[in-house]
Structures are given as C-alpha cells and as structure tokens.
Amino acid sequence: MTMLSWFSADLHIHTVLSPCAELDMGPVNIVKAARELKIDIIGITDHNAAGNVVAVRDRAGKEGPVVIPGMEVQTREEVHLLSFFPEVKQLQAFAAYIRERLPPVRNRPEIFGDQVVVNGGERILYFEEILLVNSVTASLGEVVKEVLARDGLVIPAHVDRGAYSILANLGFIPPALPVAALEIARPEKLPDLLLCYPAVGQYPFVSFSDAHTLSQLKGRFRTYFYLKQPNFTEIKKALQGEGGRKVVIRQGPGSD
Amino acid sequence: MKLADVVRELELEVLAGPDLEREVTGGYVSDLLSVVMARAKAGQLWITLQGHQNIVAVAVLLELAGVIVAGGIEPDQETREKAEEEGINLFTTSLPVFEVAGRLYRLGARGIDHA
C-alpha cells in the first residue's frame, strides 16, 4: 500500500501563449523555476488555449515537476474557470471545442502582447493569431459540461477578485454547478469572503500563483496536496477528501 | 408605468411574462450580479447582458419588476425555465443596453429617487 505524502502544487501558471504573460515564461524557465522553488506539481493554464502544455511537459520530463494539463477558460459570462484533465489528449479535444467558440478577433501584439507557441526547447513554432483573452460564446454551464464529459474537473479562478470572477460576475456559485474547488487569490481575506458569501464555505479552497512572470512563481501562498501519487486523479480525490487525502493552503516563499 | 407599456414601447420579446401588470418603479443597469445584488431596488427593471440563470435568482431576491437581456444575447435555456418557475418577468431585445436604458428613461423610468 502506497503511503500518503505532501506535494506542493501551483496549478495556475501562464506561458508565453497568454498575451499578458512575459516572454520569459517559456518551458525552460518555468521548469527551472519550479524545481528551484520545489514545486512538485504545476498546472499550465493559458487563456482559452493549450498549445504550450506539451512543451512544458516535455521539458519537465522524468525529473519533474509533474505537469497537469489545463486551461483557463473565459466563459461568455466573463468568468475565469480553471479546467484540468487527466491526459493531454482530453485537453486537446477540449481546446478544439473552445477554439471553435472564440470570437474571430485578431490579436494585436502591440496592445495585448505576443501569443507564442513553442516546443520544449523554446523554439518558436508559431504565433497564435486569434486573440485569446476574450470570452468564448459558450456559457459557464456548457463549458463545465464539456470539461466533465472529458473526465476533467473545474475550479473557478480567483473568486475573490472584482473582475473575471464567478462571485463578482454571477453573484454566487450556482448551487448545482459541479465545481471541484474554488481558487482564492488572497487566502488571508477568506474570513471576509465567508461573511459576504457564507455558501462558499462548502467548497474546498486552493490558492495558486496565477503567474504571468517568473518572479510571481514564488507565490504569496502555496497549496499542498496530501496524496499517494502526484497526478490528476489523486488531486481530484484530495479535493473530495477521499481516503485521508486532503488539501491545505500555506504561506509561500513570495509572502512578505 | 406598467411592464406591459414598456414591452409595447420597446418592442421587447417576452420569454416569461407572468405579471406584465407589474408597476415599474425605475431602472438599473449592470452586468456584475454582485453589484446588482448590493444596489438594485425592488420594482426596478434591470437591463443586462448576462443570460445566466443566476439573473433569475437575483430578480427573485430583490423583487425586481423584471429583467431585460439586451444586445441580442440569448439567455441560457435554464434561465428561461427558472424564470417560468419563479414567476420572473424576463425579456430580450436586440437593442443595445444604452439604447434600452435611454428609451426606458424617456418613458419616465429613473435610476435614482430624486431625479
């Protein structure tokens, strides 16, 4: 029987594919920083696209960190939703679904920044031309259904922010929405959030860096999972509190 | 003014209209439901681009006169069903939000009491 142990995780990281991320957020630097910071599991979650997940996973290789395939979707309600999948192939199928629902607006790099798809060695493969920081035409409910149909899980992002947040935009978490956890940007303010939105207390909380720059990877807070193995399935079980698995938020190396 | 007057004057499409005799006491515009919950008042007609079913719950909570989903946005199917269930007046229009608010104002609706 495998014992449970603690794994540090940062499941909300942007790469150079996100126009708002800095150009040094490539696979080589991200993997190097994650190793230095002793982050065991990372999630690559670019806006409405997944083109750099394989590159980061290739770069991480056997040495790690473990890379969970993911995406940060912006639904038509302008809600940011982290979605994660057991395998890259499910993410890629989901990415195709999302791409068909992106408005046909071209990126203007001089305003938004470049959207770069690279390989594991940071060779540029191509520039994504459709603007990724936009709302897709699918609703929150539809997007969640598509993620779950591909064995994924969803975590509404930075619910405590004033913008792109499920709580700000929709007032409360729709009761029947199957969300695995809520991401909170400022865990130190959780008591205030619970005062305003008592119902969110029923969900597990996680806190990730939402890093767009290398220095942000330090993270003011870090989330730790108590798991048998560092993988998607175990994380899902931990969020459900299954078999002694659990999740906690602690101060990160980037805290003041 | 009654909701039925607004529907006629603005040529709104009625998705759910259980009480079109309801008096409209004013108007409110926002797409952030958290802000609507904090600031809209009972009897107001709310204009938004959000088509998510939570708009019905907010309308119930605040006892709004109704909700207009503007800009040609199609509300989610669940939203229509919830509106029927909860007895909330729900409308759509292809007019942009600014135009809807302007026409509503011209009909006499106000956003603040002393205006």
Coordinates of C-alpha atoms in Angstrom, one line a residue:
Chain A
M1 CA 0.0 0.0 0.0
T2 CA 1.3 3.4 -1.0
M3 CA 1.6 5.9 1.8
L4 CA 0.2 9.4 1.5
S5 CA 2.6 12.3 1.4
W6 CA 2.6 16.1 0.9
F7 CA 3.1 17.6 -2.6
S8 CA 3.3 21.3 -3.3
A9 CA 1.3 22.5 -6.2
D10 CA 0.9 25.6 -8.4
L11 CA -1.9 24.8 -10.8
H12 CA -2.4 28.3 -12.3
I13 CA 0.6 29.3 -14.5
H14 CA 0.5 31.2 -17.7
T15 CA 3.1 30.7 -20.5
V16 CA 4.1 32.9 -23.4
L17 CA 1.0 31.8 -25.2
S18 CA -1.0 34.1 -22.9
P19 CA -0.5 37.6 -24.4
C20 CA -0.4 39.1 -20.9
A21 CA 2.4 36.8 -19.8
E22 CA 6.0 37.9 -20.1
L23 CA 8.1 36.4 -22.9
D24 CA 10.4 34.6 -20.5
M25 CA 7.5 32.4 -19.4
G26 CA 8.7 29.6 -21.6
P27 CA 9.1 25.9 -20.7
V28 CA 12.8 26.1 -19.8
N29 CA 12.4 28.9 -17.4
I30 CA 9.1 27.7 -15.9
V31 CA 10.5 24.2 -15.2
K32 CA 13.8 25.6 -13.8
A33 CA 11.9 27.9 -11.5
A34 CA 9.5 25.2 -10.4
R35 CA 12.5 22.9 -9.5
E36 CA 14.2 25.7 -7.6
L37 CA 11.1 26.6 -5.7
K38 CA 10.4 22.9 -5.0
I39 CA 7.0 22.9 -6.6
D40 CA 6.1 19.2 -7.2
I41 CA 3.1 19.7 -9.4
I42 CA 2.4 22.5 -11.9
G43 CA -0.7 23.3 -14.0
I44 CA -0.2 25.1 -17.2
T45 CA -3.3 27.2 -17.7
D46 CA -3.2 29.6 -20.6
H47 CA -6.2 31.7 -21.6
N48 CA -8.6 29.7 -23.8
A49 CA -5.7 27.7 -25.3
A50 CA -3.5 24.8 -24.5
G51 CA -0.7 25.0 -27.1
N52 CA 2.2 25.0 -24.7
V53 CA 1.2 22.3 -22.3
V54 CA 3.1 19.5 -24.1
A55 CA 6.2 21.7 -24.4
V56 CA 6.3 22.2 -20.7
R57 CA 5.7 18.6 -20.0
D58 CA 8.4 17.6 -22.4
R59 CA 10.8 20.0 -20.7
A60 CA 9.9 18.7 -17.2
G61 CA 10.5 15.1 -18.3
K62 CA 11.0 12.4 -15.7
E63 CA 12.8 14.8 -13.3
G64 CA 9.6 16.9 -12.9
P65 CA 7.7 18.8 -11.9
V66 CA 4.6 16.8 -12.8
V67 CA 2.6 18.8 -15.3
I68 CA -1.2 18.7 -15.1
P69 CA -2.9 19.6 -18.5
G70 CA -5.1 22.6 -18.0
M71 CA -6.6 25.8 -19.4
E72 CA -8.1 29.0 -18.0
V73 CA -11.3 29.4 -19.9
Q74 CA -13.2 32.7 -20.1
T75 CA -16.9 31.9 -20.4
R76 CA -19.5 34.1 -22.0
E77 CA -20.4 35.4 -18.6
E78 CA -16.7 36.7 -18.5
V79 CA -16.0 34.2 -15.7
H80 CA -12.5 32.7 -15.5
L81 CA -12.6 28.9 -15.0
L82 CA -9.6 26.7 -14.4
S83 CA -10.1 23.3 -16.1
F84 CA -7.9 20.3 -15.7
F85 CA -7.7 16.9 -17.4
P86 CA -6.2 13.5 -16.7
E87 CA -4.3 13.4 -20.0
V88 CA -3.2 15.8 -22.8
K89 CA -5.5 14.2 -25.4
Q90 CA -8.6 15.2 -23.4
L91 CA -7.3 18.7 -23.0
Q92 CA -6.6 18.9 -26.7
A93 CA -10.1 17.8 -27.6
F94 CA -11.4 20.4 -25.2
A95 CA -9.1 23.0 -26.7
A96 CA -10.6 22.3 -30.1
Y97 CA -14.1 22.8 -28.7
I98 CA -13.0 26.2 -27.1
R99 CA -11.3 27.4 -30.2
E100 CA -14.4 27.0 -32.3
R101 CA -16.1 29.3 -29.8
L102 CA -13.6 32.1 -29.7
P103 CA -14.7 35.3 -31.4
P104 CA -12.8 35.9 -34.7
V105 CA -10.9 38.8 -33.3
R106 CA -7.2 39.0 -34.2
N107 CA -4.6 39.6 -31.6
R108 CA -2.8 43.0 -31.8
P109 CA 0.6 42.2 -30.2
E110 CA 1.4 45.9 -29.8
I111 CA -1.6 46.2 -27.4
F112 CA -2.0 42.7 -25.9
G113 CA 1.4 41.1 -26.3
D114 CA 2.6 38.2 -28.4
Q115 CA 0.9 34.8 -28.2
V116 CA 3.7 32.3 -28.8
V117 CA 3.6 28.6 -29.2
V118 CA 6.9 26.9 -28.5
N119 CA 8.4 23.5 -28.2
G120 CA 10.2 22.1 -25.1
G121 CA 13.4 23.7 -26.2
E122 CA 11.8 27.0 -26.6
R123 CA 12.0 27.1 -30.3
I124 CA 9.1 29.2 -31.6
L125 CA 6.7 27.0 -33.6
Y126 CA 4.1 29.7 -34.5
F127 CA 2.3 32.8 -33.3
E128 CA -1.3 32.3 -32.3
E129 CA -3.2 35.0 -34.3
I130 CA -6.7 34.8 -32.7
L131 CA -6.9 37.0 -29.6
L132 CA -7.1 34.5 -26.7
V133 CA -8.1 37.0 -23.9
N134 CA -11.7 37.1 -24.9
S135 CA -15.0 35.4 -23.8
V136 CA -15.9 32.3 -25.7
T137 CA -19.5 32.1 -26.8
A138 CA -20.2 29.1 -24.6
S139 CA -21.9 29.6 -21.2
L140 CA -20.5 28.6 -17.9
G141 CA -22.8 25.6 -17.7
E142 CA -21.9 24.4 -21.2
V143 CA -18.2 24.8 -20.6
V144 CA -18.4 22.8 -17.3
K145 CA -20.4 20.1 -19.0
E146 CA -17.7 19.8 -21.8
V147 CA -14.9 19.6 -19.2
L148 CA -16.7 16.9 -17.2
A149 CA -17.5 14.9 -20.4
R150 CA -13.8 14.6 -20.9
D151 CA -13.2 13.4 -17.3
G152 CA -11.9 16.8 -16.3
L153 CA -12.5 19.0 -13.3
V154 CA -13.2 22.7 -12.9
I155 CA -12.0 25.3 -10.4
P156 CA -13.4 28.8 -10.7
A157 CA -10.4 31.1 -10.7
H158 CA -9.7 34.0 -8.2
V159 CA -13.3 34.0 -6.9
D160 CA -12.4 36.8 -4.5
R161 CA -11.4 39.3 -7.3
G162 CA -13.6 42.1 -8.6
A163 CA -13.3 41.0 -12.2
Y164 CA -13.4 37.7 -14.2
S165 CA -14.7 36.1 -11.0
I166 CA -17.7 33.8 -10.7
L167 CA -18.8 35.6 -7.5
A168 CA -18.3 39.2 -8.9
N169 CA -20.0 38.4 -12.2
L170 CA -22.7 36.0 -11.1
G171 CA -23.3 37.0 -7.5
F172 CA -23.0 33.5 -6.1
I173 CA -21.9 30.0 -7.2
P174 CA -24.9 28.4 -9.0
P175 CA -25.8 25.6 -6.5
A176 CA -26.0 22.8 -9.0
L177 CA -22.7 23.6 -10.7
P178 CA -20.2 20.8 -10.1
V179 CA -17.1 22.6 -9.2
A180 CA -14.2 20.7 -7.5
A181 CA -12.8 23.7 -5.5
L182 CA -12.6 27.5 -5.6
E183 CA -9.3 29.3 -6.2
I184 CA -8.8 32.3 -3.9
A185 CA -6.2 35.0 -4.7
R186 CA -6.0 36.3 -1.1
P187 CA -6.5 33.5 1.3
E188 CA -5.7 35.8 4.2
K189 CA -9.1 37.5 3.4
L190 CA -11.0 34.3 3.4
P191 CA -13.0 35.2 6.6
D192 CA -14.2 38.4 4.9
L193 CA -15.3 36.4 1.9
L194 CA -17.2 33.9 4.0
L195 CA -19.0 36.8 5.7
C196 CA -20.2 38.1 2.3
Y197 CA -20.8 34.7 0.8
P198 CA -21.4 32.1 3.5
A199 CA -22.3 29.4 1.0
V200 CA -18.8 29.2 -0.5
G201 CA -17.7 27.6 2.8
Q202 CA -19.0 24.3 1.5
Y203 CA -16.2 24.1 -1.2
P204 CA -12.5 23.3 -0.7
F205 CA -10.2 26.2 -1.4
V206 CA -6.9 26.3 -3.3
S207 CA -4.6 29.2 -3.9
F208 CA -2.2 29.4 -6.9
S209 CA 0.2 32.0 -8.2
D210 CA -1.7 32.9 -11.5
A211 CA 1.9 33.7 -12.5
H212 CA 2.4 35.8 -15.7
T213 CA 6.0 36.5 -14.8
L214 CA 8.8 34.3 -13.4
S215 CA 9.0 36.2 -10.1
Q216 CA 5.3 35.6 -9.5
L217 CA 6.0 31.9 -9.4
K218 CA 7.3 32.3 -5.9
G219 CA 3.7 32.7 -4.8
R220 CA 2.5 34.6 -1.8
F221 CA 0.7 31.4 -0.9
R222 CA 1.1 27.8 -1.9
T223 CA -1.3 24.9 -2.0
Y224 CA -0.2 21.4 -0.7
F225 CA -2.0 18.2 -1.5
Y226 CA -1.7 15.0 0.6
L227 CA -1.6 12.3 -2.0
K228 CA -0.4 8.8 -2.9
Q229 CA 1.0 10.0 -6.2
P230 CA 1.3 13.4 -7.8
N231 CA -1.3 13.1 -10.5
F232 CA -4.7 14.4 -11.7
T233 CA -6.7 11.5 -10.2
E234 CA -5.1 11.8 -6.8
I235 CA -5.7 15.6 -6.8
K236 CA -9.3 15.1 -7.7
K237 CA -9.7 12.6 -4.8
A238 CA -7.9 15.0 -2.4
L239 CA -10.4 17.8 -3.3
Q240 CA -13.2 15.3 -2.4
G241 CA -11.4 14.4 0.8
E242 CA -11.2 10.7 -0.2
G243 CA -9.3 8.2 1.8
G244 CA -7.4 10.6 4.0
R245 CA -6.2 12.7 1.1
K246 CA -6.5 16.5 1.7
V247 CA -5.6 19.9 0.6
V248 CA -4.2 22.9 2.6
I249 CA -3.1 26.4 1.8
R250 CA 0.1 27.7 3.4
Q251 CA 2.3 30.8 3.2
G252 CA 4.5 30.7 0.1
P253 CA 8.1 31.9 -0.4
G254 CA 6.8 35.0 -2.1
S255 CA 4.9 36.2 1.0
D256 CA 6.0 39.5 2.5
Chain B
M1 CA -45.7 52.8 -15.9
K2 CA -46.6 49.2 -16.2
L3 CA -44.4 46.5 -17.7
A4 CA -46.9 45.9 -20.5
D5 CA -46.3 49.5 -21.6
V6 CA -42.5 49.0 -21.6
V7 CA -42.9 45.8 -23.6
R8 CA -45.0 47.5 -26.2
E9 CA -43.0 50.7 -26.5
L10 CA -39.6 49.0 -26.6
E11 CA -40.9 46.0 -28.6
L12 CA -39.4 43.5 -26.2
E13 CA -39.6 39.8 -26.7
V14 CA -41.3 38.2 -23.8
L15 CA -39.6 35.0 -22.7
A16 CA -41.5 34.8 -19.4
G17 CA -44.2 37.3 -18.5
P18 CA -46.3 36.1 -15.6
D19 CA -47.1 39.6 -14.4
L20 CA -47.0 42.3 -17.1
E21 CA -49.3 44.5 -15.0
R22 CA -46.4 45.0 -12.5
E23 CA -45.6 48.6 -11.9
V24 CA -42.0 49.7 -12.9
T25 CA -40.5 52.0 -10.3
G26 CA -37.2 52.6 -12.1
G27 CA -34.3 51.1 -14.0
Y28 CA -31.0 49.6 -13.2
V29 CA -28.0 48.6 -15.4
S30 CA -25.1 46.3 -14.6
D31 CA -23.6 43.0 -15.7
L32 CA -21.9 42.3 -12.4
L33 CA -24.5 40.4 -10.4
S34 CA -22.7 41.0 -7.2
V35 CA -23.2 44.8 -7.8
V36 CA -26.8 44.3 -8.7
M37 CA -27.4 42.4 -5.5
A38 CA -25.9 45.2 -3.5
R39 CA -27.5 48.1 -5.2
A40 CA -30.7 47.5 -7.3
K41 CA -34.0 48.2 -5.7
A42 CA -37.3 46.4 -5.6
G43 CA -39.6 47.3 -8.5
Q44 CA -36.8 48.3 -10.8
L45 CA -36.4 46.9 -14.3
W46 CA -32.9 45.5 -14.7
I47 CA -31.1 45.7 -18.1
T48 CA -28.1 43.3 -18.5
L49 CA -26.0 41.3 -21.0
Q50 CA -25.8 38.3 -18.7
G51 CA -28.0 35.4 -19.7
H52 CA -27.0 33.0 -16.9
Q53 CA -29.7 31.6 -14.7
N54 CA -28.4 33.4 -11.7
I55 CA -30.1 36.6 -13.0
V56 CA -33.4 35.0 -12.1
A57 CA -32.3 34.3 -8.6
V58 CA -31.2 37.9 -8.2
A59 CA -34.5 39.2 -9.6
V60 CA -36.4 37.0 -7.0
L61 CA -34.1 38.1 -4.2
L62 CA -34.6 41.8 -4.9
E63 CA -38.2 41.6 -6.1
L64 CA -37.3 43.3 -9.3
A65 CA -40.1 44.1 -11.8
G66 CA -38.2 42.1 -14.4
V67 CA -35.1 41.6 -16.4
I68 CA -34.3 42.7 -19.9
V69 CA -31.4 40.7 -21.5
A70 CA -30.3 43.2 -24.2
G71 CA -27.9 43.3 -27.1
G72 CA -29.3 40.3 -28.8
I73 CA -27.9 37.9 -26.2
E74 CA -29.8 34.7 -26.0
P75 CA -30.3 33.7 -22.3
D76 CA -29.4 30.1 -21.4
Q77 CA -32.3 27.6 -21.6
E78 CA -32.1 27.1 -17.9
T79 CA -32.7 30.8 -17.4
R80 CA -36.0 30.7 -19.3
E81 CA -37.1 27.7 -17.3
K82 CA -36.1 29.3 -14.0
A83 CA -38.0 32.5 -14.9
E84 CA -41.1 30.5 -15.6
E85 CA -40.7 28.5 -12.4
E86 CA -40.0 31.5 -10.2
G87 CA -42.6 33.8 -11.8
I88 CA -40.0 36.4 -13.0
N89 CA -40.7 38.6 -16.0
L90 CA -37.9 38.0 -18.5
F91 CA -37.4 39.8 -21.8
T92 CA -34.9 40.0 -24.6
T93 CA -34.2 42.6 -27.3
S94 CA -31.7 43.1 -30.0
L95 CA -31.3 46.7 -28.9
P96 CA -28.0 47.5 -27.2
V97 CA -28.1 48.3 -23.4
F98 CA -27.5 52.0 -23.9
E99 CA -30.5 52.3 -26.3
V100 CA -32.8 50.3 -24.0
A101 CA -31.9 52.4 -21.0
G102 CA -32.3 55.6 -23.0
R103 CA -35.8 54.6 -24.2
L104 CA -36.8 53.5 -20.7
Y105 CA -35.7 56.8 -19.3
R106 CA -37.7 58.6 -22.0
L107 CA -40.7 56.7 -20.9
G108 CA -40.3 58.1 -17.4
A109 CA -38.3 55.5 -15.5
R110 CA -35.5 56.8 -13.3
G111 CA -32.4 55.2 -11.7
I112 CA -32.4 57.3 -8.5
D113 CA -35.3 58.5 -6.4
H114 CA -34.9 62.3 -6.7
A115 CA -34.0 62.6 -10.4

